[in-house]
Structures are given as structure tokens and as C-alpha cells.
PDB file of C-alpha atoms in Angstrom:
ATOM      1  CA  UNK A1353       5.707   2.779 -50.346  1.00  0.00           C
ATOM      2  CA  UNK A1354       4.834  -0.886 -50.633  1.00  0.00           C
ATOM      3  CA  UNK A1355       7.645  -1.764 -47.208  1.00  0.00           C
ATOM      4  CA  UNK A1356       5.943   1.310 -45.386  1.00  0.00           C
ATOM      5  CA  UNK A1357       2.242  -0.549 -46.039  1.00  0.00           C
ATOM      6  CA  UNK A1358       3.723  -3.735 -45.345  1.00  0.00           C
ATOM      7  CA  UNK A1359       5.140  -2.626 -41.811  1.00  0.00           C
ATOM      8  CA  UNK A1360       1.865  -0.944 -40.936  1.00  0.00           C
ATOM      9  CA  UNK A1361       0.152  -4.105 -41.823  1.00  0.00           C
ATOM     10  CA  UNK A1362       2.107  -5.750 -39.730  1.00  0.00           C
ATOM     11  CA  UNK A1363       2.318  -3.711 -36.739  1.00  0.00           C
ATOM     12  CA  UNK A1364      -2.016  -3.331 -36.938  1.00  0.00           C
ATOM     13  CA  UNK A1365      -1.756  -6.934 -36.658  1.00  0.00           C
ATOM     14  CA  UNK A1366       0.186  -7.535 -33.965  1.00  0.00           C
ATOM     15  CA  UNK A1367      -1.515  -4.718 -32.253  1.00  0.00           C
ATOM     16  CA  UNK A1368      -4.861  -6.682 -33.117  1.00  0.00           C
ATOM     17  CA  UNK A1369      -3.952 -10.270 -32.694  1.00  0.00           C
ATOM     18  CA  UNK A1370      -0.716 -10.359 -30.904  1.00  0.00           C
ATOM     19  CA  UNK A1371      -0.665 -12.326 -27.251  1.00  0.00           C
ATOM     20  CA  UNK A1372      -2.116 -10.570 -24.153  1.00  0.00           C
ATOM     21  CA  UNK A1373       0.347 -10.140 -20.951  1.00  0.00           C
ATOM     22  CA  UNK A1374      -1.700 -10.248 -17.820  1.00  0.00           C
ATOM     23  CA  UNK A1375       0.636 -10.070 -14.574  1.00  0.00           C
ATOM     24  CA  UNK A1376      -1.974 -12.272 -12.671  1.00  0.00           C
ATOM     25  CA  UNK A1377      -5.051 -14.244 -13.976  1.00  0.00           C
ATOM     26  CA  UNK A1378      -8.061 -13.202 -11.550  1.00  0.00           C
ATOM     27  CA  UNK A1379     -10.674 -15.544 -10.845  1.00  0.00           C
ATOM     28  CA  UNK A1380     -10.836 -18.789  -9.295  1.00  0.00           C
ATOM     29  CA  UNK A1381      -8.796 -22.122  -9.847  1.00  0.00           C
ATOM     30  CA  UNK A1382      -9.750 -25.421  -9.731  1.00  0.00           C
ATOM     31  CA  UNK A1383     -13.337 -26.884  -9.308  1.00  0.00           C
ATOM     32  CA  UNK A1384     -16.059 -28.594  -7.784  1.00  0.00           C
ATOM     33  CA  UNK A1385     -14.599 -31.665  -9.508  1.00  0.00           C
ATOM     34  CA  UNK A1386     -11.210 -31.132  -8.580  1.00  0.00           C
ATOM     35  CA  UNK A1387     -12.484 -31.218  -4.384  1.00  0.00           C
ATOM     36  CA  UNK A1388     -10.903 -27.234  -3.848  1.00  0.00           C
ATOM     37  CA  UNK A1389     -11.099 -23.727  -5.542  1.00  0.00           C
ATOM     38  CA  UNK A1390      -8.657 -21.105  -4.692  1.00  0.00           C
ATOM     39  CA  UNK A1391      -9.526 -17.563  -5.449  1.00  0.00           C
ATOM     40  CA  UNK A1392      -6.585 -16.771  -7.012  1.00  0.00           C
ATOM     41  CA  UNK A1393      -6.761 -13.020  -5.636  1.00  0.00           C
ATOM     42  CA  UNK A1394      -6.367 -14.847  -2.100  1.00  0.00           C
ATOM     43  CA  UNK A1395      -3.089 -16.653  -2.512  1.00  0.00           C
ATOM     44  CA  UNK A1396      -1.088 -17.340   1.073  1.00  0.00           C
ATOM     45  CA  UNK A1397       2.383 -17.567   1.824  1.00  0.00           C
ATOM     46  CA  UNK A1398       3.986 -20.560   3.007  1.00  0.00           C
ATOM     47  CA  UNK A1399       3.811 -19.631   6.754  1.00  0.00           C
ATOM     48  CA  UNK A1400       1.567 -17.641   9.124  1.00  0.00           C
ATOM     49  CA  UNK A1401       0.852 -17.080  12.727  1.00  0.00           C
ATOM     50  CA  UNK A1402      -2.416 -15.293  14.538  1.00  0.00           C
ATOM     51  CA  UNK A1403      -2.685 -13.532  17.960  1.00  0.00           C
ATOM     52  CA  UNK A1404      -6.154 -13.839  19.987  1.00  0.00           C
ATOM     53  CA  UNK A1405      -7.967 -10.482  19.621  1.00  0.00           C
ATOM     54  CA  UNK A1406      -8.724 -10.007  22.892  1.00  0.00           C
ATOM     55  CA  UNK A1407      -7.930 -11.585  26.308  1.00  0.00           C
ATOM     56  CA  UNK A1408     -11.716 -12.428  26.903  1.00  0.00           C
ATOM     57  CA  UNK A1409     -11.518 -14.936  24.156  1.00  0.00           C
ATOM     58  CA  UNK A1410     -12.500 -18.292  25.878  1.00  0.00           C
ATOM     59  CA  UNK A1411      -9.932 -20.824  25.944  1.00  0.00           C
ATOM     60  CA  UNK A1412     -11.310 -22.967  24.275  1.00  0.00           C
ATOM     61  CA  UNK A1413     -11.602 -21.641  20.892  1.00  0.00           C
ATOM     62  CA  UNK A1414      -7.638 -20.762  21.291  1.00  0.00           C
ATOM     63  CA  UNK A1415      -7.555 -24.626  21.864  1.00  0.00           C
ATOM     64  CA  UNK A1416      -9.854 -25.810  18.959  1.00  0.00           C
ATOM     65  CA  UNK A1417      -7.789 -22.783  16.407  1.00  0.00           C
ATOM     66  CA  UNK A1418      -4.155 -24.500  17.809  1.00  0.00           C
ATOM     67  CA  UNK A1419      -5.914 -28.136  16.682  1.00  0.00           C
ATOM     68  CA  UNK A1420      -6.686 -26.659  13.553  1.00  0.00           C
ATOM     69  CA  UNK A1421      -3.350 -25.183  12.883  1.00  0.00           C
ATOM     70  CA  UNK A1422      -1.978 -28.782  13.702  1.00  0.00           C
ATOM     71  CA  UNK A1423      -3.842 -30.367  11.012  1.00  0.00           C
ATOM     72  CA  UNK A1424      -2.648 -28.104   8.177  1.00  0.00           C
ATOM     73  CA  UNK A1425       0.910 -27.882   9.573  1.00  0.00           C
ATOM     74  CA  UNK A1426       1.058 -31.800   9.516  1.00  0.00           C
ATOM     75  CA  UNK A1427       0.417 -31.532   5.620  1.00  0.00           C
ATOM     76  CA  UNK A1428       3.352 -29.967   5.529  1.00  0.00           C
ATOM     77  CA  UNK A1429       1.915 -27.196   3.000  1.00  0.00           C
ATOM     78  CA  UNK A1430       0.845 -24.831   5.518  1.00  0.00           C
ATOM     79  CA  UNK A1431       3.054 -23.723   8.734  1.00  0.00           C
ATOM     80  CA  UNK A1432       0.765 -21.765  10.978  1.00  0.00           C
ATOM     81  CA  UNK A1433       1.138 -21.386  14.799  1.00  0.00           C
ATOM     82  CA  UNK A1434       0.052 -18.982  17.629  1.00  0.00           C
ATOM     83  CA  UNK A1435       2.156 -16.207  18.105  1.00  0.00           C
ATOM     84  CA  UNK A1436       1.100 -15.037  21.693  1.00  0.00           C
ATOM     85  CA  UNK A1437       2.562 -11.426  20.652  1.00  0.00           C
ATOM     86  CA  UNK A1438       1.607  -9.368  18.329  1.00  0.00           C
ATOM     87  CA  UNK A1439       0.250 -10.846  15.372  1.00  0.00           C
ATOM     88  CA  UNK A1440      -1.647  -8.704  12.699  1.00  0.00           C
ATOM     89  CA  UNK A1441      -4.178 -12.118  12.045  1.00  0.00           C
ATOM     90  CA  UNK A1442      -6.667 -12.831  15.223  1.00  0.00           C
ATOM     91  CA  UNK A1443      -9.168 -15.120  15.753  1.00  0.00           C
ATOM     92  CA  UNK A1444     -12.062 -14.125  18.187  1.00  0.00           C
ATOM     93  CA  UNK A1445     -15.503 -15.122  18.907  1.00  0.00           C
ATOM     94  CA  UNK A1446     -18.950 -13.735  18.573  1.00  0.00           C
ATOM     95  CA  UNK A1447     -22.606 -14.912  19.609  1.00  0.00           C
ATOM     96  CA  UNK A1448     -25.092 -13.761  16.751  1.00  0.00           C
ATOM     97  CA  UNK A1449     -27.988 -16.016  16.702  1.00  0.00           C
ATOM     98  CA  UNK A1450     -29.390 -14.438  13.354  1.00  0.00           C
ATOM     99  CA  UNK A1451     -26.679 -15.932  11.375  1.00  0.00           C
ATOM    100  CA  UNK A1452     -26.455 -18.964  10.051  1.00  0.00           C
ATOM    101  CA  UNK A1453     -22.247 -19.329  10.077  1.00  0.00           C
ATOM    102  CA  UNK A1454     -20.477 -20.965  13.155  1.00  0.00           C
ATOM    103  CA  UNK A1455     -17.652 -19.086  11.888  1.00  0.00           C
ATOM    104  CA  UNK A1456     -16.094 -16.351   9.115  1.00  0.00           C
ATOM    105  CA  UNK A1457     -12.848 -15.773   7.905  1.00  0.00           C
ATOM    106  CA  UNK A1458     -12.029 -12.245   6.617  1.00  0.00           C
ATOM    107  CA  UNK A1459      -8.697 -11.846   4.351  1.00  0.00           C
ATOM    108  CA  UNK A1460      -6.824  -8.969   3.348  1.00  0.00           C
ATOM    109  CA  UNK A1461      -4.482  -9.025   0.091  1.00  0.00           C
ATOM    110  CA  UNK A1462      -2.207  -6.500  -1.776  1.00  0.00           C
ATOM    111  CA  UNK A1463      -3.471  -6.571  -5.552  1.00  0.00           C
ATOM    112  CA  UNK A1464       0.215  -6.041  -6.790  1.00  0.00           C
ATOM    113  CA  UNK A1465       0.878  -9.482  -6.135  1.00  0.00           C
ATOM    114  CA  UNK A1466      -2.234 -10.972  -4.651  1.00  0.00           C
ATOM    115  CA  UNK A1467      -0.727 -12.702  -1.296  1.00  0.00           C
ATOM    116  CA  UNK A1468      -2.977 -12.465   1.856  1.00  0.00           C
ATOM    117  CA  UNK A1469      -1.527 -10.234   4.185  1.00  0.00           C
ATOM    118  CA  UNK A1470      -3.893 -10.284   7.293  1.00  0.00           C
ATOM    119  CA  UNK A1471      -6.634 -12.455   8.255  1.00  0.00           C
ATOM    120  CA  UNK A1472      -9.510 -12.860  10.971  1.00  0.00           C
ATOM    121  CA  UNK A1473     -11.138 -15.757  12.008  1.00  0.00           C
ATOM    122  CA  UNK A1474     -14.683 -14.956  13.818  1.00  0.00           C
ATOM    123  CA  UNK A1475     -16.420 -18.163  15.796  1.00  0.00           C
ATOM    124  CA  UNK A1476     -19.902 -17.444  16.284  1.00  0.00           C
ATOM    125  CA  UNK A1477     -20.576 -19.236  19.999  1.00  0.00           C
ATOM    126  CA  UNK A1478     -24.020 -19.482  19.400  1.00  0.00           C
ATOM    127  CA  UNK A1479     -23.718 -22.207  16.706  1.00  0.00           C
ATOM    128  CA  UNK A1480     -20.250 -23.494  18.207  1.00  0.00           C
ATOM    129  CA  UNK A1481     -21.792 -24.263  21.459  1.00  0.00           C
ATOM    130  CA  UNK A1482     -23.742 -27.214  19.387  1.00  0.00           C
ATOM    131  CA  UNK A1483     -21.353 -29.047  18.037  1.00  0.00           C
ATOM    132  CA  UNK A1484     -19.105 -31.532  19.899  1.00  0.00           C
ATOM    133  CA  UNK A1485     -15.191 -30.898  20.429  1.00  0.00           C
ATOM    134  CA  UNK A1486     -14.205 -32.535  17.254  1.00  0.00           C
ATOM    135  CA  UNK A1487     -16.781 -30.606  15.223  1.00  0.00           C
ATOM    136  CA  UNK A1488     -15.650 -27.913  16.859  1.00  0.00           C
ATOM    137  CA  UNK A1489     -12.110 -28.698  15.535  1.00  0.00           C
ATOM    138  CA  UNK A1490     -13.188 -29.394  11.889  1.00  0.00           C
ATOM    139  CA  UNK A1491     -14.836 -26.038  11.734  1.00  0.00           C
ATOM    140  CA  UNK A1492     -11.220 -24.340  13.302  1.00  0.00           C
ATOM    141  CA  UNK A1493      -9.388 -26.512  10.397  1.00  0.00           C
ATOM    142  CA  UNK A1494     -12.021 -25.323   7.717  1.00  0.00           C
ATOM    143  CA  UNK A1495     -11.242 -21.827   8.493  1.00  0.00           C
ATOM    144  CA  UNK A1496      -7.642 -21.831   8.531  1.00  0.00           C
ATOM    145  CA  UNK A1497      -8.068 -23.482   5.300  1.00  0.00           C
ATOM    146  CA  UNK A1498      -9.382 -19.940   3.934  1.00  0.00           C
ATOM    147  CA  UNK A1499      -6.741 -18.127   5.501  1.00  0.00           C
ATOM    148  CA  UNK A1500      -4.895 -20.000   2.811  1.00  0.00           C
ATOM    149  CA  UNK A1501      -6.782 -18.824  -0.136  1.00  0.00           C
ATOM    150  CA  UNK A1502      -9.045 -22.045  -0.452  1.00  0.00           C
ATOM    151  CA  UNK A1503     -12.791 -21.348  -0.884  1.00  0.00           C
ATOM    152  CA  UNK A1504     -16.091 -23.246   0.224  1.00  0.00           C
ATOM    153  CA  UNK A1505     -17.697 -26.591  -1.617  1.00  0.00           C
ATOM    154  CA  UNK A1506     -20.699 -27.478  -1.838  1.00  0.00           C
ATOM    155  CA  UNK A1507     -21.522 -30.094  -3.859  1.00  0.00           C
ATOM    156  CA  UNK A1508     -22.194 -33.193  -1.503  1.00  0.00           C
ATOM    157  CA  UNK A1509     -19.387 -35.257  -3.364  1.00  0.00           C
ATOM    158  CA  UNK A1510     -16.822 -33.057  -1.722  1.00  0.00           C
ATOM    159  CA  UNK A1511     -18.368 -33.753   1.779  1.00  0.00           C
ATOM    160  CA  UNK A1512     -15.204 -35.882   3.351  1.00  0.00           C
ATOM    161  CA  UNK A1513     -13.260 -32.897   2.148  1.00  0.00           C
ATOM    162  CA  UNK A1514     -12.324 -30.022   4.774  1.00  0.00           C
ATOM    163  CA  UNK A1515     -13.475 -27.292   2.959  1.00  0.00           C
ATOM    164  CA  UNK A1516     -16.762 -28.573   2.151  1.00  0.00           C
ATOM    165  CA  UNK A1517     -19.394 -25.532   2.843  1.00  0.00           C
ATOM    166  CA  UNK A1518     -21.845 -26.733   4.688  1.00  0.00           C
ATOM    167  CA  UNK A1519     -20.205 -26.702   7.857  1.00  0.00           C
ATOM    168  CA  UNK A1520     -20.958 -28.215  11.487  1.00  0.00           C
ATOM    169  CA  UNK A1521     -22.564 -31.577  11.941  1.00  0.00           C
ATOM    170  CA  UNK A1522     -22.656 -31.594   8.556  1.00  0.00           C
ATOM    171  CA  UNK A1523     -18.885 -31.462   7.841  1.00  0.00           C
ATOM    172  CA  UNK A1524     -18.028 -35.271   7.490  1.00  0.00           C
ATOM    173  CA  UNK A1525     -13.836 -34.485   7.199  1.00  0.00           C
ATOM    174  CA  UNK A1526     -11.696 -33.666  10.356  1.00  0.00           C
ATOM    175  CA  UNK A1527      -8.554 -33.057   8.727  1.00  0.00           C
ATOM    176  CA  UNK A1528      -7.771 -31.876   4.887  1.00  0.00           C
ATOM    177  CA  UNK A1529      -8.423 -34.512   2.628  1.00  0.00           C
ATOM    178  CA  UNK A1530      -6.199 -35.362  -0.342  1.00  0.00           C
ATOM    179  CA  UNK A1531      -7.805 -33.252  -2.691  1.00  0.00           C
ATOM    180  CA  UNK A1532      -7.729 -29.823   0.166  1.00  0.00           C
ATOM    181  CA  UNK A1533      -3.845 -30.509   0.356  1.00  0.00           C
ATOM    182  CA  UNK A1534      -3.869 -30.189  -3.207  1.00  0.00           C
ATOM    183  CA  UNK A1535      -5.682 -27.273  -3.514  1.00  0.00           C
ATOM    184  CA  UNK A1536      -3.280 -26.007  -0.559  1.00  0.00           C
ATOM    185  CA  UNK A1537       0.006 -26.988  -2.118  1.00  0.00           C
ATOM    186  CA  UNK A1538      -0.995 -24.598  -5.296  1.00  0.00           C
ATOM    187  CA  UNK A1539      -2.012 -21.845  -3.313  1.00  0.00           C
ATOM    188  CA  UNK A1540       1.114 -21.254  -1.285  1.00  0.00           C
ATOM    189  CA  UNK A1541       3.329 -21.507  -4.303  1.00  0.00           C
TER     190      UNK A1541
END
């Protein structure tokens, strides 16, 4: 009787105290301090491509999205490039002059394993239009850095860093800093 207690004992605590196997961790890693979070339900793979939605797409906002792509695939992290074919990522372009966002990025992900399957990168032409050519270009690098699984920042002190928040004029970085490759390099692991 006494080995029977003992082995219920131990089997309520094990049951009770015994370690927790999650397959993924959900939420976000890294920080403000660190300069990147990654929403760890958004993790990329190691390569990508995009096809422009539509043919009306103005060239230049092909040409500012291939700049973009250049800067992360110079990191080395990240190898993106424009498939002219069929590609199930686009980029395209709106002109909404009640939002405040010269662009969006949309993602899609499988929760089994969390890797972003398809994305869409929006410019809206009504802020674009304000911004110089390398602005431009900054806000095109910003966005493909979601399409990696990196979010916003917006404290100031992450302000040279290409996935600072506030966007447009007031995006100081043209190309991922130190700290966005970093954030990069863990979420295409």
C-alpha cells in the first residue's frame, strides 16, 4: 500500500510540477533595447521572391521594391528578388489620402510551424509621392524587412535603424543597421 501511495505521489507531482513542452513560444522576441522585435508567429525562410500585382503598377515602385531587395540581400541574411512570373507575394500601390501609412505589409503564416508563406507589400502613392527617391527606397527596405518577420520601433533611439516606425522623412536609416541584421539573422533561422 505504502509503494502504491508513493507512485501516486509521484506521478500527481510530476503531473503538477513537471516541465511544460510548447512546440513554439508565441509572442515577440527581442526589444526596443535590442534595435528589432520579431513576432515569432512571423518567422521567414531564408529566401523569397514577389511578382507585381498588376501590370498598371508604376515602374517606379518595381524600381524602389528591387533597391530594397538589394539592401537585405547584401546582408546576406535575406535573398529576395523579383520573380517576373508567378509569384504568390506582390507588391502594388494604392492612393488613400485618409491614411497615415506610405506603405503596409500583409503576411500570411501556417501555425504548424509559423514560417510566412505569402506576403503583400501595399505603397500608398499619396504619401510616396512626398518623399524623395531615397526615402522612397528606405520605406521599400522597411517593408521587406516585415516580410521577414521583423516588426516596427518606435522609440527614437532606434531611429538610424531600418525598421524604425515612424516612417518617411522621418526614417533616418537607408539600409538595415547592425542591430536589423540581427534581428534578421534570428528570424530566418
Amino acid at each position: 500500500m505504502k509503494k502504491l501511495l508513493v507512485m501516486i505521489s509521484a506521478l500527481v507531482t510530476m503531473t503538477s510540477f513537471g516541465p511544460i513542452a510548447e512546440a513554439h513560444s508565441v509572442g515577440n522576441v527581442g526589444s526596443e533595447a535590442a534595435g528589432y522585435i520579431i513576432k515569432s508567429t512571423h518567422l521567414a525562410k531564408r529566401t523569397s521572391d514577389w511578382t507585381t500585382y498588376s501590370l498598371a503598377i508604376p515602374s517606379a515602385y518595381v524600381a524602389i521594391t528591387n533597391e530594397g531587395a538589394k539592401r537585405w540581400r547584401d546582408t546576406g541574411i535575406y535573398q529576395i528578388s523579383n520573380k517576373v512570373a508567378t509569384s504568390s507575394n506582390t507588391i502594388n500601390t494604392n492612393n488613400d489620402p485618409l491614411s497615415s501609412a506610405y506603405a503596409v505589409t500583409t503576411s500570411y503564416y501556417y501555425t504548424n510551424d509559423y514560417k510566412i508563406i505569402q506576403w503583400h507589400i501595399k505603397y500608398n502613392i499619396h504619401l510616396m509621392v512626398t518623399l524623395t527617391n531615397a526615402q522612397k527606397q528606405a520605406v521599400a527596405t522597411h517593408e521587406i524587412g516585415h516580410t521577414i518577420g521583423l516588426k516596427d520601433l518606435y522609440n527614437t533611439s532606434n531611429n538610424t535603424n531600418i525598421m524604425y516606425g515612424y516612417g518617411g522623412s522621418a526614417l533616418k536609416a537607408s539600409k538595415p543597421s547592425a542591430k536589423d541584421k540581427t534581428g534578421a539573422a534570428i528570424a530566418v533561422k
